[in-house]
Amino acid sequence: MSEHLMNTYARMPVAMERGEGAWLWDSEGNRYLDAVSGLGVTALGHAHPRVTETIADQAGKLIHTANLFQIPWQEALADRLADVSGLDRAFVCNSGTEAVECALKIIRLAGHERGIDTPGVIVMDGSFHGRTLAALSATGSRKAQAGFEPLVSGFVRVPFNDIDAIEKVADRDPSITAVLVEPIQGEAGIQVPDADYLGRLRSICNRRGWLLACDEIQSGLCRSGHWYAHQHEDVVPDILTTAKALANGLPIGACLARGAAAELLSPGRHGSTFGGNPLVCRTACTVLDVMREEGLADRAAQLGERILTGFREALGGLPLVTDIRGRGLMIGIELDRPATALKDQALEQGLVINVTREKVIRLLPPLILEEPEADRIVETVSGLVRGLAD
Ligand SMILES: *Cc1c(COP(=O)(O)O)cnc(C)c1O
């Protein structure tokens, strides 16, 4: 490891050299099945021919102009995103965190429009919204925040999946103007809320005149079995953040909004030098086209069922397995003890997995996974977990 890199990651001791579909090869030629997709990013797998072709063709034509000009591919992407999400307008940026920052700025503008000088946002325990200061302040992890005080003010935290807690805050704090929530919490270990949670949040927001903002950076883009996880309920948020899988690995994020919230930004109030360049936007258009043409939302739902059933059969009775949960290809297996060591053990057996909150094995395999690969993930992970029981 070069001593010239800042020490921000606990990396596995392997460098990947190339990939194809759901498989990765390291610099020594060893092959691994990828059940993490670079943290939910390479949803179409590695080296997808249509993605490769789009990038190569566009790179030979035009990569960047900044937003000094019209960018037809950015417009095409905004149209596609509006179509799959039901929201009206998009701001295109370079990462998930930036999409969250844009959402928070829109929420502040909307609050000021209502004459509230210090608009507050309800956020959830265990949430993850990113690493910049406002997104970090919204994040429900003291560990991630420690040392970075003073944090940005204006966030009130409540337990996830707890409607009563929100009503209580609403009754005592008149400065609240919005709720920010992940429809399925990813970093918190794949937490799936009650079936009517978002609908009830939607009604509270309607009743109080608040904005409902959904962070779908991890749960969006077909991974949960729908284009966006909030679509499991008949609910449309006012603001939606999307990123990770959007350009299958090129850096991109987008903040979507609808209704009055979509009209608040104007020239000079927000922007990005790199954001929405022709290369990433055209690639994102290709990704959305492939997801639609290949029915990847349905595929994620089917494969997710197959994997969950497999794990329940293989691990259901084991006392050390405290929960097996998920939706589509967001899967968490919670143990009663630390699972971090399993990452390296899996790697030795040719499988890439992830562990979050120490005790939760998190799987975010690519949506193009084949059935035998899904079965192989179940077999290998189940074997490793059984090994921990001994
Ligand atoms: C990954 C993630 C982010 C941050 O995205 P970056 O691209 O790492 O900035 C924000 N919210 C959620 C729900 C995420 O999963």
Coordinates of C-alpha atoms and ligand atoms in Angstrom, one line a residue:
M1 CA 0.0 0.0 0.0
S2 CA 1.4 3.4 -0.9
E3 CA 2.0 5.6 2.1
H4 CA 1.0 8.5 -0.1
L5 CA -2.7 7.5 0.0
M6 CA -4.7 8.8 2.9
N7 CA -5.8 6.0 5.2
T8 CA -9.5 6.1 4.7
Y9 CA -10.4 2.5 3.9
A10 CA -9.9 -1.0 5.4
R11 CA -9.2 -2.7 2.1
M12 CA -9.1 -6.4 1.3
P13 CA -5.6 -7.6 0.3
V14 CA -6.4 -8.0 -3.4
A15 CA -6.3 -5.8 -6.4
M16 CA -8.9 -6.5 -9.1
E17 CA -7.7 -6.3 -12.7
R18 CA -10.7 -7.1 -14.9
G19 CA -14.3 -8.1 -14.8
E20 CA -17.0 -9.7 -16.9
G21 CA -20.6 -10.0 -15.9
A22 CA -20.8 -11.1 -12.2
W23 CA -17.1 -12.1 -12.1
L24 CA -13.9 -10.4 -11.2
W25 CA -10.2 -11.5 -11.8
D26 CA -7.4 -10.3 -9.6
S27 CA -3.8 -9.4 -10.6
E28 CA -2.8 -13.0 -10.0
G29 CA -5.5 -14.4 -12.2
N30 CA -7.8 -15.7 -9.4
R31 CA -11.5 -15.5 -10.2
Y32 CA -14.2 -14.2 -7.8
L33 CA -18.0 -14.1 -8.0
D34 CA -19.0 -10.5 -7.1
A35 CA -21.9 -10.3 -4.7
V36 CA -21.3 -6.7 -3.8
S37 CA -21.1 -4.9 -7.2
G38 CA -18.7 -2.2 -5.9
L39 CA -21.3 -1.3 -3.2
G40 CA -24.4 -1.5 -5.4
V41 CA -22.9 0.3 -8.3
T42 CA -22.2 -2.2 -11.1
A43 CA -25.8 -3.4 -11.4
L44 CA -25.3 -4.5 -15.0
G45 CA -22.1 -6.4 -14.1
H46 CA -18.6 -5.7 -15.2
A47 CA -17.7 -4.8 -18.8
H48 CA -21.3 -4.8 -20.0
P49 CA -20.9 -4.6 -23.8
R50 CA -23.5 -1.8 -24.2
V51 CA -22.0 0.3 -21.5
T52 CA -18.5 -0.2 -22.8
E53 CA -19.6 0.7 -26.3
T54 CA -21.5 3.8 -25.1
I55 CA -18.5 5.1 -23.2
A56 CA -16.0 4.4 -26.0
D57 CA -18.2 6.1 -28.6
Q58 CA -19.0 9.2 -26.5
A59 CA -15.4 9.5 -25.3
G60 CA -14.4 9.8 -28.9
K61 CA -16.9 12.5 -29.5
L62 CA -17.2 14.8 -26.5
I63 CA -16.7 14.3 -22.7
H64 CA -17.2 17.7 -21.2
T65 CA -18.3 21.2 -21.9
A66 CA -19.5 22.2 -18.4
N67 CA -23.1 23.5 -18.1
L68 CA -22.3 26.5 -20.3
F69 CA -24.3 24.9 -23.1
Q70 CA -27.3 22.8 -23.7
I71 CA -26.5 19.1 -23.1
P72 CA -28.9 16.9 -25.0
W73 CA -27.8 13.7 -23.2
Q74 CA -28.5 15.4 -19.8
E75 CA -31.9 16.3 -21.0
A76 CA -32.5 12.8 -22.3
L77 CA -31.5 11.4 -18.9
A78 CA -33.8 13.8 -17.0
D79 CA -36.7 12.7 -19.3
R80 CA -35.9 9.0 -18.6
L81 CA -35.6 9.6 -14.8
A82 CA -38.9 11.5 -14.7
D83 CA -40.5 8.6 -16.5
V84 CA -39.3 5.9 -14.2
S85 CA -39.7 7.9 -10.9
G86 CA -42.9 9.9 -11.5
L87 CA -41.1 13.1 -10.4
D88 CA -40.8 16.2 -12.6
R89 CA -37.2 17.6 -12.7
A90 CA -33.6 16.5 -12.1
F91 CA -30.4 18.1 -11.1
V92 CA -27.5 16.0 -12.2
C93 CA -24.3 15.8 -10.0
N94 CA -21.4 13.5 -9.5
S95 CA -22.2 11.3 -6.4
G96 CA -24.8 10.2 -4.0
T97 CA -23.7 12.6 -1.3
E98 CA -24.0 15.6 -3.7
A99 CA -27.5 14.5 -4.6
V100 CA -28.4 14.6 -0.9
E101 CA -26.8 18.0 -0.5
C102 CA -29.0 19.2 -3.4
A103 CA -32.1 17.7 -1.7
L104 CA -31.2 19.5 1.6
K105 CA -30.7 22.8 -0.2
I106 CA -34.1 22.5 -1.8
I107 CA -35.6 21.6 1.6
R108 CA -34.0 24.8 3.1
L109 CA -35.3 26.9 0.2
A110 CA -38.8 25.5 0.6
G111 CA -38.7 26.2 4.3
H112 CA -37.7 29.8 3.8
E113 CA -40.5 30.2 1.3
R114 CA -42.9 29.3 4.0
G115 CA -41.4 31.9 6.3
I116 CA -39.5 29.5 8.6
D117 CA -36.0 30.9 9.3
T118 CA -34.5 27.7 10.6
P119 CA -36.2 24.8 8.7
G120 CA -35.7 21.5 10.4
V121 CA -35.6 18.0 8.8
I122 CA -36.5 14.7 10.5
V123 CA -33.9 12.0 9.9
M124 CA -33.6 8.4 11.0
D125 CA -31.5 6.5 13.4
G126 CA -29.1 4.2 11.5
S127 CA -29.5 6.2 8.3
F128 CA -26.6 6.9 5.9
H129 CA -26.7 9.9 3.6
G130 CA -23.0 10.6 2.8
R131 CA -19.8 12.1 4.0
T132 CA -19.9 15.8 3.3
L133 CA -20.8 18.0 6.3
A134 CA -24.6 18.4 5.8
A135 CA -25.0 14.8 4.5
L136 CA -22.9 13.6 7.5
S137 CA -25.0 15.6 9.9
A138 CA -28.1 14.0 8.5
T139 CA -26.5 10.5 8.9
G140 CA -27.6 8.5 11.9
S141 CA -24.2 7.2 13.0
R142 CA -22.3 8.8 15.8
K143 CA -19.2 6.8 14.7
A144 CA -19.2 8.5 11.3
Q145 CA -19.8 11.9 12.8
A146 CA -17.3 11.8 15.7
G147 CA -14.5 14.4 15.4
F148 CA -16.2 16.5 12.8
E149 CA -18.2 18.8 15.0
P150 CA -19.6 21.3 14.7
L151 CA -22.2 19.5 12.6
V152 CA -24.7 21.3 10.4
S153 CA -27.8 22.1 12.6
G154 CA -31.4 21.5 11.7
F155 CA -31.7 17.7 12.0
V156 CA -34.0 16.0 14.4
R157 CA -33.4 12.2 14.7
V158 CA -36.1 9.6 15.4
P159 CA -36.0 5.8 15.3
F160 CA -36.5 4.2 11.8
N161 CA -39.9 2.6 11.2
D162 CA -41.5 4.5 14.1
I163 CA -44.5 6.7 13.1
D164 CA -45.4 7.7 16.7
A165 CA -42.0 9.2 17.2
I166 CA -42.5 11.5 14.2
E167 CA -45.9 12.6 15.4
K168 CA -44.3 13.5 18.7
V169 CA -41.6 15.6 17.1
A170 CA -44.2 17.3 14.9
D171 CA -46.3 18.3 17.9
R172 CA -43.4 19.9 19.8
D173 CA -41.3 21.4 17.0
P174 CA -43.0 23.9 14.6
S175 CA -39.8 24.4 12.6
I176 CA -39.9 21.0 10.9
T177 CA -40.5 21.2 7.2
A178 CA -39.4 17.8 5.8
V179 CA -38.7 14.1 6.4
L180 CA -35.6 12.5 4.9
V181 CA -35.7 8.6 4.8
E182 CA -34.2 5.6 3.0
P183 CA -37.2 3.4 2.0
I184 CA -34.8 0.5 2.8
Q185 CA -31.8 1.3 5.0
G186 CA -28.7 0.0 3.3
E187 CA -25.7 0.8 5.5
A188 CA -27.7 0.0 8.6
G189 CA -27.8 -3.6 7.5
I190 CA -30.7 -3.8 5.0
Q191 CA -33.5 -2.7 7.3
V192 CA -36.9 -3.1 5.6
P193 CA -39.7 -1.1 7.3
D194 CA -43.4 -2.1 7.8
A195 CA -45.4 -2.4 4.6
D196 CA -47.3 0.8 5.2
Y197 CA -44.5 3.0 6.7
L198 CA -43.9 5.2 3.7
G199 CA -47.6 5.7 3.1
R200 CA -48.0 6.8 6.7
L201 CA -45.1 9.2 6.3
R202 CA -46.7 10.5 3.1
S203 CA -49.9 11.3 5.0
I204 CA -48.1 13.0 7.8
C205 CA -46.2 15.1 5.3
N206 CA -49.4 15.9 3.4
R207 CA -51.2 16.9 6.6
R208 CA -48.4 19.1 7.9
G209 CA -47.3 20.6 4.6
W210 CA -43.9 18.9 4.9
L211 CA -41.7 17.6 2.0
L212 CA -41.1 13.9 1.8
A213 CA -37.6 13.2 0.6
C214 CA -36.5 9.6 -0.1
D215 CA -32.8 8.7 -0.3
E216 CA -32.8 5.8 -2.9
I217 CA -29.1 6.0 -3.7
Q218 CA -28.7 2.4 -2.7
S219 CA -32.3 1.0 -2.9
G220 CA -33.2 2.6 -6.3
L221 CA -32.7 1.6 -10.0
C222 CA -34.4 -1.9 -9.9
R223 CA -32.4 -3.3 -7.0
S224 CA -35.4 -3.8 -4.7
G225 CA -37.6 -5.2 -7.4
H226 CA -39.1 -1.9 -8.6
W227 CA -37.5 1.1 -10.3
Y228 CA -37.5 2.7 -6.8
A229 CA -38.2 1.1 -3.5
H230 CA -40.9 3.6 -2.6
Q231 CA -42.9 2.1 -5.5
H232 CA -43.6 -1.0 -3.3
E233 CA -46.2 1.3 -1.8
D234 CA -48.5 3.7 -3.7
V235 CA -46.4 6.7 -2.6
V236 CA -44.5 9.4 -4.5
P237 CA -42.0 11.5 -2.6
D238 CA -41.5 15.2 -3.3
I239 CA -37.7 14.7 -3.5
L240 CA -35.7 11.7 -4.5
T241 CA -32.0 11.1 -4.5
T242 CA -30.5 8.5 -6.9
A243 CA -26.9 7.6 -7.7
K244 CA -24.9 4.4 -7.2
A245 CA -26.0 2.2 -10.2
L246 CA -27.0 5.0 -12.4
A247 CA -24.0 4.9 -14.8
N248 CA -22.8 1.5 -13.8
G249 CA -19.6 2.9 -12.3
L250 CA -19.0 6.3 -13.8
P251 CA -19.5 8.9 -11.1
I252 CA -23.0 10.4 -11.2
G253 CA -25.9 11.3 -8.9
A254 CA -29.2 13.0 -9.4
C255 CA -31.6 14.8 -7.2
L256 CA -35.2 14.7 -8.5
A257 CA -38.1 16.8 -7.3
R258 CA -41.7 17.3 -8.2
G259 CA -44.3 20.0 -7.9
A260 CA -43.3 23.3 -6.2
A261 CA -40.1 21.7 -4.9
A262 CA -38.9 21.2 -8.4
E263 CA -39.2 24.9 -9.2
L264 CA -37.1 26.4 -6.4
L265 CA -33.6 26.2 -7.9
S266 CA -32.6 28.9 -10.3
P267 CA -29.4 30.0 -12.0
G268 CA -26.7 30.9 -9.5
R269 CA -28.3 29.0 -6.6
H270 CA -26.8 25.6 -7.3
G271 CA -24.4 24.0 -9.8
S272 CA -21.6 21.6 -10.5
T273 CA -18.6 21.9 -12.9
F274 CA -18.5 18.2 -13.8
G275 CA -22.2 17.4 -13.2
G276 CA -24.2 16.0 -16.0
N277 CA -21.5 15.8 -18.7
P278 CA -22.3 14.1 -22.0
L279 CA -20.2 11.0 -21.2
V280 CA -21.9 10.1 -17.9
C281 CA -25.4 11.1 -19.0
R282 CA -25.3 9.1 -22.2
T283 CA -23.9 6.1 -20.2
A284 CA -26.7 6.5 -17.6
C285 CA -29.3 6.6 -20.5
T286 CA -27.8 3.3 -21.7
V287 CA -28.0 1.8 -18.2
L288 CA -31.7 2.8 -17.8
D289 CA -32.5 1.4 -21.3
V290 CA -30.8 -1.9 -20.5
M291 CA -32.6 -2.1 -17.2
R292 CA -36.0 -1.6 -18.9
E293 CA -35.4 -3.8 -22.0
E294 CA -34.1 -6.7 -19.9
G295 CA -36.8 -6.4 -17.2
L296 CA -34.2 -6.2 -14.4
A297 CA -36.6 -5.0 -11.7
D298 CA -38.5 -8.2 -12.1
R299 CA -35.3 -10.2 -12.3
A300 CA -34.1 -8.7 -9.1
A301 CA -37.3 -9.6 -7.4
Q302 CA -37.2 -13.2 -8.6
L303 CA -33.5 -13.7 -7.8
G304 CA -33.9 -12.1 -4.4
E305 CA -36.7 -14.5 -3.6
R306 CA -34.6 -17.4 -4.7
I307 CA -31.6 -16.3 -2.6
L308 CA -33.7 -15.5 0.5
T309 CA -35.4 -18.9 0.3
G310 CA -32.1 -20.6 -0.1
F311 CA -30.7 -18.9 3.0
R312 CA -33.8 -19.6 5.0
E313 CA -33.5 -23.3 4.1
A314 CA -29.7 -23.5 4.7
L315 CA -29.4 -21.3 7.8
G316 CA -33.0 -20.9 9.2
G317 CA -32.5 -23.1 12.3
L318 CA -29.0 -21.9 13.4
P319 CA -29.0 -20.0 16.7
L320 CA -26.3 -17.7 15.6
V321 CA -28.3 -16.4 12.7
T322 CA -30.7 -13.8 14.2
D323 CA -32.3 -12.6 11.0
I324 CA -32.4 -13.2 7.2
R325 CA -34.0 -10.3 5.4
G326 CA -34.1 -8.3 2.3
R327 CA -36.0 -7.2 -0.8
G328 CA -34.9 -8.0 -4.3
L329 CA -31.2 -8.0 -4.5
M330 CA -30.6 -6.1 -1.2
I331 CA -30.0 -9.0 1.2
G332 CA -28.9 -9.0 4.9
I333 CA -28.0 -11.9 7.1
E334 CA -27.6 -10.8 10.7
L335 CA -25.5 -12.9 13.1
D336 CA -25.3 -12.7 16.9
R337 CA -21.5 -12.1 16.6
P338 CA -19.0 -10.2 14.5
A339 CA -19.0 -11.3 10.9
T340 CA -16.2 -9.1 9.6
A341 CA -13.7 -12.0 9.3
L342 CA -16.0 -13.7 6.8
K343 CA -15.1 -11.2 4.2
D344 CA -11.6 -12.5 3.8
Q345 CA -12.7 -16.1 4.2
A346 CA -15.2 -15.6 1.4
L347 CA -12.5 -14.0 -0.8
E348 CA -10.3 -17.2 -0.3
Q349 CA -13.3 -19.2 -1.6
G350 CA -13.7 -17.0 -4.7
L351 CA -16.6 -14.8 -3.5
V352 CA -16.8 -11.1 -2.7
I353 CA -19.2 -10.2 0.1
N354 CA -19.6 -7.2 2.4
V355 CA -20.2 -6.8 6.1
T356 CA -21.9 -3.8 7.6
R357 CA -22.7 -2.9 11.3
E358 CA -20.1 -5.6 12.2
K359 CA -22.7 -8.4 12.4
V360 CA -24.7 -8.1 9.1
I361 CA -23.5 -9.8 5.9
R362 CA -24.7 -7.5 3.2
L363 CA -25.2 -8.8 -0.4
L364 CA -25.8 -6.5 -3.3
P365 CA -25.1 -8.7 -6.3
P366 CA -25.4 -7.4 -9.9
L367 CA -28.9 -7.6 -11.4
I368 CA -27.6 -9.6 -14.3
L369 CA -26.8 -12.5 -12.0
E370 CA -27.7 -16.0 -13.3
E371 CA -29.5 -18.6 -11.2
P372 CA -26.4 -20.9 -10.8
E373 CA -24.4 -17.9 -9.6
A374 CA -27.2 -17.0 -7.1
D375 CA -27.1 -20.6 -5.8
R376 CA -23.3 -20.5 -5.5
I377 CA -23.6 -17.3 -3.3
V378 CA -26.1 -19.1 -1.0
E379 CA -23.9 -22.2 -0.8
T380 CA -20.6 -20.4 -0.1
V381 CA -22.0 -17.9 2.4
S382 CA -24.0 -20.6 4.2
G383 CA -20.9 -22.7 4.5
L384 CA -19.0 -19.8 6.0
V385 CA -21.7 -19.0 8.5
R386 CA -21.9 -22.7 9.6
G387 CA -18.2 -22.6 10.1
L388 CA -18.6 -19.7 12.6
A389 CA -21.1 -21.9 14.6
D390 CA -18.4 -24.5 15.4
Ligands
LIG1 C1 -23.9 5.3 -0.8 C2 -25.0 6.1 -0.2 C3 -24.9 7.5 -0.1 C4 -23.6 8.3 -0.5 O1 -23.3 8.1 -1.8 P1 -21.8 8.5 -2.4 O2 -21.9 8.2 -3.9 O3 -20.9 7.6 -1.7 O4 -21.6 9.9 -2.1 C5 -26.0 8.2 0.4 N1 -27.1 7.6 0.7 C6 -27.3 6.3 0.7 C7 -28.5 5.7 1.0 C8 -26.2 5.5 0.2 O5 -26.3 4.2 0.2

